[in-house]
Short mmCIF file of C-alpha atoms and ligand atoms in Angstrom, two decimals:
data_model
loop_
_atom_site.label_atom_id
_atom_site.label_comp_id
_atom_site.label_asym_id
_atom_site.label_seq_id
_atom_site.Cartn_x
_atom_site.Cartn_y
_atom_site.Cartn_z
CA MET A 217 57.16 56.43 43.83
CA SER A 218 56.76 60.15 44.31
CA ALA A 219 57.40 62.16 47.47
CA ARG A 220 53.68 62.96 47.44
CA ASP A 221 52.99 59.35 48.38
CA LEU A 222 54.80 60.01 51.66
CA LEU A 223 53.49 63.46 52.49
CA LYS A 224 50.22 65.22 51.69
CA PRO A 225 50.97 68.82 50.69
CA ALA A 226 48.97 71.43 52.61
CA THR A 227 49.82 74.32 50.30
CA ARG A 228 50.63 74.82 46.64
CA GLU A 229 54.22 75.65 47.55
CA GLU A 230 54.61 72.34 49.40
CA ALA A 231 53.12 70.51 46.43
CA ARG A 232 55.60 72.13 44.03
CA LEU A 233 58.55 71.32 46.31
CA LEU A 234 57.41 67.74 46.82
CA ASP A 235 57.25 67.27 43.06
CA GLU A 236 60.88 68.40 42.83
CA LEU A 237 62.00 65.85 45.44
CA ASP A 238 63.32 62.41 44.61
CA PRO A 239 62.22 60.18 47.52
CA ALA A 240 65.00 57.72 46.70
CA ARG A 241 67.77 60.27 47.33
CA LEU A 242 66.80 61.78 50.67
CA PRO A 243 69.49 62.22 53.33
CA ARG A 244 69.96 59.37 55.80
CA HIS A 245 70.67 61.78 58.62
CA ILE A 246 69.72 65.45 58.92
CA ALA A 247 71.29 67.56 61.67
CA ILE A 248 69.84 70.97 62.52
CA ILE A 249 71.21 73.94 64.44
CA MET A 250 67.90 75.50 65.48
CA ASP A 251 68.96 79.13 65.83
CA GLY A 252 67.18 82.49 65.88
CA ASN A 253 64.48 82.12 68.53
CA GLY A 254 65.65 85.24 70.36
CA ARG A 255 65.73 87.38 67.22
CA TRP A 256 62.29 86.13 66.19
CA ALA A 257 60.90 87.32 69.52
CA GLN A 258 62.83 90.59 69.43
CA ARG A 259 61.33 91.45 66.04
CA ARG A 260 57.89 91.04 67.56
CA HIS A 261 58.78 93.01 70.69
CA LEU A 262 58.26 89.85 72.71
CA PRO A 263 60.50 88.39 75.45
CA ARG A 264 63.11 85.86 74.24
CA VAL A 265 61.25 83.02 75.89
CA ALA A 266 58.31 83.58 73.52
CA GLY A 267 60.74 82.78 70.71
CA HIS A 268 61.74 79.53 72.39
CA ARG A 269 58.10 78.57 72.74
CA ALA A 270 57.48 79.27 69.05
CA GLY A 271 60.62 77.25 68.30
CA VAL A 272 59.07 74.15 69.85
CA HIS A 273 56.28 74.37 67.31
CA ALA A 274 58.82 74.43 64.47
CA ALA A 275 60.62 71.43 65.96
CA ARG A 276 57.37 69.48 66.11
CA THR A 277 56.66 70.19 62.43
CA VAL A 278 60.16 69.20 61.34
CA ILE A 279 60.10 65.98 63.37
CA GLU A 280 56.74 64.98 61.91
CA THR A 281 57.78 65.81 58.35
CA CYS A 282 61.07 63.90 58.58
CA ALA A 283 59.30 60.88 60.06
CA ARG A 284 56.76 60.89 57.23
CA LEU A 285 59.53 61.16 54.66
CA LYS A 286 61.17 58.16 56.35
CA ILE A 287 64.42 59.98 57.06
CA PRO A 288 66.29 57.43 59.23
CA ALA A 289 67.86 59.95 61.63
CA LEU A 290 67.26 63.55 62.68
CA THR A 291 69.49 65.36 65.18
CA LEU A 292 68.33 68.61 66.75
CA TYR A 293 70.71 70.92 68.63
CA ALA A 294 68.60 71.95 71.61
CA PHE A 295 71.13 73.17 74.21
CA SER A 296 74.89 73.53 73.93
CA VAL A 297 77.47 73.31 76.72
CA GLU A 298 78.07 77.00 75.96
CA ASN A 299 74.39 77.91 76.50
CA TRP A 300 74.91 77.88 80.30
CA ARG A 301 76.42 81.33 79.76
CA ARG A 302 72.91 82.72 79.32
CA PRO A 303 70.93 84.29 82.17
CA LYS A 304 69.70 81.69 84.66
CA ALA A 305 66.07 82.60 84.01
CA GLU A 306 66.44 81.75 80.31
CA VAL A 307 68.28 78.49 81.03
CA ASP A 308 65.61 77.49 83.54
CA PHE A 309 62.90 78.28 81.03
CA LEU A 310 64.59 76.14 78.36
CA MET A 311 64.81 73.21 80.77
CA ARG A 312 61.15 73.60 81.73
CA LEU A 313 60.17 73.82 78.07
CA LEU A 314 62.01 70.61 77.31
CA ARG A 315 60.21 68.76 80.10
CA GLU A 316 56.89 70.16 78.94
CA TYR A 317 57.66 69.07 75.40
CA LEU A 318 58.51 65.55 76.51
CA ARG A 319 55.39 65.27 78.62
CA LYS A 320 53.14 66.38 75.74
CA GLU A 321 54.88 64.80 72.80
CA LEU A 322 56.24 61.52 74.10
CA PRO A 323 52.98 59.63 73.39
CA VAL A 324 52.95 61.00 69.82
CA ILE A 325 56.61 60.14 69.31
CA HIS A 326 56.05 56.67 70.66
CA ARG A 327 52.93 56.11 68.56
CA ASN A 328 54.91 57.04 65.47
CA ASN A 329 57.53 54.38 66.24
CA ILE A 330 60.19 57.07 66.72
CA ARG A 331 63.16 56.24 68.92
CA LEU A 332 64.39 59.09 71.07
CA LEU A 333 68.04 59.45 71.91
CA VAL A 334 69.70 62.24 73.87
CA ILE A 335 73.36 63.08 73.32
CA GLY A 336 75.52 65.33 75.48
CA ARG A 337 76.58 65.33 79.12
CA PRO A 338 73.51 64.44 81.18
CA GLN A 339 75.44 64.64 84.49
CA GLN A 340 75.19 68.45 84.52
CA LEU A 341 71.47 68.64 83.77
CA PRO A 342 68.91 69.23 86.54
CA ARG A 343 67.82 65.92 88.05
CA GLU A 344 64.19 66.20 86.84
CA VAL A 345 65.35 66.76 83.27
CA ARG A 346 67.70 63.79 83.50
CA GLU A 347 64.92 61.58 84.79
CA ASP A 348 62.40 62.67 82.14
CA VAL A 349 64.97 62.15 79.41
CA ALA A 350 65.91 58.70 80.70
CA MET A 351 62.25 57.75 80.86
CA ALA A 352 61.62 58.94 77.29
CA MET A 353 64.62 56.98 76.04
CA ARG A 354 63.49 53.85 77.87
CA THR A 355 59.92 54.16 76.58
CA THR A 356 60.99 54.41 72.95
CA ALA A 357 64.08 52.17 73.08
CA ALA A 358 62.54 49.34 71.08
CA ASN A 359 61.00 51.54 68.37
CA THR A 360 62.25 50.85 64.88
CA GLY A 361 61.28 54.02 62.97
CA MET A 362 63.15 57.32 62.80
CA GLN A 363 65.85 57.99 65.36
CA LEU A 364 65.25 61.40 66.88
CA VAL A 365 68.47 62.57 68.48
CA VAL A 366 68.30 65.57 70.78
CA ALA A 367 71.63 67.24 71.53
CA LEU A 368 71.26 68.48 75.09
CA ASN A 369 74.14 69.98 77.07
CA TYR A 370 76.09 68.96 73.99
CA GLY A 371 79.46 70.21 72.76
CA GLY A 372 81.48 68.76 69.89
CA ARG A 373 84.78 69.16 71.73
CA THR A 374 83.33 67.77 74.96
CA GLU A 375 82.14 64.77 72.96
CA LEU A 376 85.65 64.18 71.63
CA VAL A 377 87.14 64.51 75.12
CA ASP A 378 84.61 61.98 76.44
CA ALA A 379 85.35 59.63 73.53
CA PHE A 380 89.13 59.75 74.05
CA ASN A 381 88.75 59.13 77.78
CA ALA A 382 86.43 56.19 77.11
CA ILE A 383 89.04 54.75 74.73
CA LEU A 384 91.81 55.24 77.33
CA ASP A 385 89.69 53.51 80.00
CA HIS A 386 89.05 50.61 77.67
CA VAL A 387 92.72 50.26 76.78
CA ARG A 388 93.88 50.44 80.43
CA HIS A 389 91.21 48.06 81.60
CA ASN A 390 92.21 45.44 79.04
CA GLY A 391 95.97 46.02 79.28
CA MET A 392 96.21 46.67 75.55
CA ASP A 393 99.83 47.93 75.37
CA THR A 394 100.11 48.01 71.62
CA PHE A 395 96.68 49.47 70.94
CA ARG A 396 96.49 52.22 68.33
CA VAL A 397 93.56 54.51 67.64
CA ASP A 398 91.95 54.60 64.21
CA GLU A 399 88.95 56.47 62.80
CA GLN A 400 86.59 53.61 63.51
CA THR A 401 87.61 53.49 67.19
CA ILE A 402 86.90 57.19 67.56
CA ALA A 403 83.52 57.01 65.77
CA GLN A 404 82.49 54.06 67.96
CA HIS A 405 83.17 56.00 71.15
CA LEU A 406 81.26 59.14 70.21
CA TYR A 407 77.77 59.76 71.60
CA THR A 408 76.52 59.07 68.07
CA ALA A 409 78.02 55.57 67.80
CA GLY A 410 75.87 53.48 65.49
CA LEU A 411 74.29 56.44 63.69
CA PRO A 412 75.27 57.35 60.14
CA ASP A 413 77.10 60.69 59.84
CA PRO A 414 74.76 63.55 58.90
CA ASP A 415 74.66 64.13 55.17
CA LEU A 416 72.81 67.41 55.55
CA LEU A 417 73.51 70.08 58.18
CA ILE A 418 70.94 72.87 58.34
CA ARG A 419 71.48 76.09 60.24
CA THR A 420 68.73 78.67 60.53
CA SER A 421 69.05 82.44 61.11
CA GLY A 422 71.94 82.99 58.74
CA GLU A 423 74.96 82.46 60.99
CA MET A 424 77.88 80.93 59.07
CA ARG A 425 79.31 78.84 61.89
CA VAL A 426 78.95 75.37 63.36
CA SER A 427 78.92 76.45 67.04
CA ASN A 428 80.63 73.31 68.35
CA PHE A 429 78.07 70.92 66.80
CA LEU A 430 79.03 67.38 65.72
CA LEU A 431 82.57 68.41 64.79
CA TRP A 432 83.74 64.92 63.86
CA GLN A 433 80.53 63.74 62.20
CA ILE A 434 80.01 66.64 59.78
CA ALA A 435 83.31 66.07 57.97
CA TYR A 436 81.48 65.57 54.66
CA ALA A 437 78.01 66.92 55.42
CA GLU A 438 76.40 69.27 52.93
CA ILE A 439 75.85 72.56 54.73
CA TYR A 440 72.65 74.53 54.21
CA VAL A 441 72.36 77.93 55.89
CA THR A 442 69.09 79.82 55.62
CA ASP A 443 68.20 83.31 56.88
CA THR A 444 64.85 81.97 58.08
CA LEU A 445 64.67 82.20 61.88
CA TRP A 446 63.98 78.87 63.60
CA PRO A 447 60.36 79.60 64.66
CA ASP A 448 59.56 80.37 61.00
CA PHE A 449 61.17 77.17 59.71
CA ASN A 450 58.12 75.30 58.47
CA ARG A 451 57.49 72.31 56.23
CA ALA A 452 58.08 74.28 53.01
CA ARG A 453 61.44 75.57 54.27
CA LEU A 454 62.51 72.02 55.13
CA LEU A 455 61.44 70.74 51.71
CA GLU A 456 63.41 73.62 50.15
CA ALA A 457 66.52 72.49 52.02
CA LEU A 458 66.00 68.93 50.80
CA VAL A 459 65.56 70.04 47.19
CA ASP A 460 68.77 72.06 47.49
CA PHE A 461 70.56 69.05 49.00
CA GLN A 462 69.57 66.91 46.01
CA LYS A 463 71.18 69.42 43.65
CA ARG A 464 74.56 69.12 45.36
CA GLU A 465 77.29 67.06 43.82
CA ARG A 466 78.98 65.05 46.55
CA ARG A 467 82.53 64.27 45.48
CA TYR A 468 84.24 63.28 48.77
CA GLY A 469 87.55 64.52 47.43
CA GLY A 470 87.22 62.56 44.20
CA LEU A 471 86.14 63.76 40.78
CA SER A 472 82.70 64.39 39.36
CA PRO A 473 81.36 61.35 37.48
CA SER A 474 81.06 63.59 34.40
CA GLU A 475 84.79 64.44 34.52
CA PRO A 476 86.92 62.62 31.91
CA ARG A 477 88.89 59.94 33.77
CA GLU A 478 91.94 59.62 31.49
CA PHE A 479 94.87 61.14 33.25
CA SER A 480 97.18 59.10 31.11
CA GLU A 481 100.67 59.78 29.80
CA GLN A 482 99.10 59.89 26.40
CA ALA A 483 96.68 62.66 27.27
CA LEU A 484 99.53 64.69 28.77
CA VAL A 485 101.79 64.04 25.77
CA GLY A 486 98.93 64.91 23.42
CA ARG A 487 98.45 68.21 25.19
CA ARG A 488 102.18 68.96 25.13
CA THR A 489 102.62 68.32 21.39
CA ARG A 490 99.54 70.35 20.58
CA GLY A 491 100.75 73.27 22.75
C1 IPE B 554 68.35 79.08 69.50
O1 IPE B 554 67.87 80.39 69.50
C2 IPE B 554 67.88 78.33 70.70
C3 IPE B 554 68.94 77.97 71.66
C4 IPE B 554 70.20 78.21 71.53
C5 IPE B 554 68.52 77.25 72.85
P1 IPE B 554 68.68 81.54 70.23
O2 IPE B 554 68.15 81.69 71.60
O3 IPE B 554 70.12 81.32 70.11
O4 IPE B 554 68.22 82.78 69.33
P2 IPE B 554 69.11 84.01 68.88
O5 IPE B 554 70.34 83.46 68.24
O6 IPE B 554 69.41 84.81 70.12
O7 IPE B 554 68.24 84.74 67.92
C1 IPE B 555 73.71 77.06 68.73
O1 IPE B 555 73.08 78.28 68.83
C2 IPE B 555 73.22 76.14 69.83
C3 IPE B 555 71.86 75.70 69.68
C4 IPE B 555 71.09 75.90 68.64
C5 IPE B 555 71.35 74.92 70.78
P1 IPE B 555 73.72 79.48 69.67
O2 IPE B 555 72.81 80.65 69.49
O3 IPE B 555 74.00 79.06 71.05
O4 IPE B 555 75.10 79.67 68.92
P2 IPE B 555 76.02 80.96 68.75
O5 IPE B 555 76.16 81.57 70.10
O6 IPE B 555 75.31 81.86 67.79
O7 IPE B 555 77.28 80.42 68.18
MG1 MG B 556 71.52 81.89 68.76
#
């Protein structure tokens, strides 16, 4: 099978990139820090909010492309716990934009068998946003296609704090005096419990930082940073990231399969006598 069986290229560039892709080795989970909306607007002498609006268009394209490529999970960083530091007008606009997006796109998402999940601390979100999000999650709960995870009022450290407190509650509640934490316990208490860890982390707009995103889960993710600003991140840019991902050698602390395995006495002795 070729990647072209999954996705019809709209341009020659997309066609070339699709031909480079091996559909059997796509990531199981892509996580994206969608950054650069403000700068995109600034370059066009537009208000920042125009950048956020253009960013929604990019998100729609990426969601559709990942679903067609049958990527099992896609996580989009939409609003961080630190983003409350922005002017109230911008925060309000982002919340309104999210509700507008859900209202317009939920039928499309649902039709495409996509399951929507929101991770973060919903308690601090405006009530209307919380309700819309809960409704979207309920509507799509039984869908079996791609999991679309939206990180909203999300922070990686907050997530760990919430996980540890959930573990403590569980231990106290069950009187488990000798209980000890292991990696599995932690993973199971994160917002992302049940999802595979991201194998590809994309950040747009060139910033070389993770900005408190999925700190535990990205332990072995391949990181792809592009200077492209989020509103300009189109299908070709996503395919480019996927092609780059497939060129990476993932060693997980081990050795490359092409590396000679003999680390025997003999090899060492051989080297010594030769030297
Ligand atoms: C990312 O774009 C969107 C959110 C954080 C909600 P920014 O708004 O951070 O854009 P820049 O970084 O100022 O260009
Ligand atoms: C990261 O972008 C958060 C989101 C994309 C939602 P920011 O623009 O908030 O991150 P910093 O401030 O550059 O670290
Ligand atoms: Mg930013």
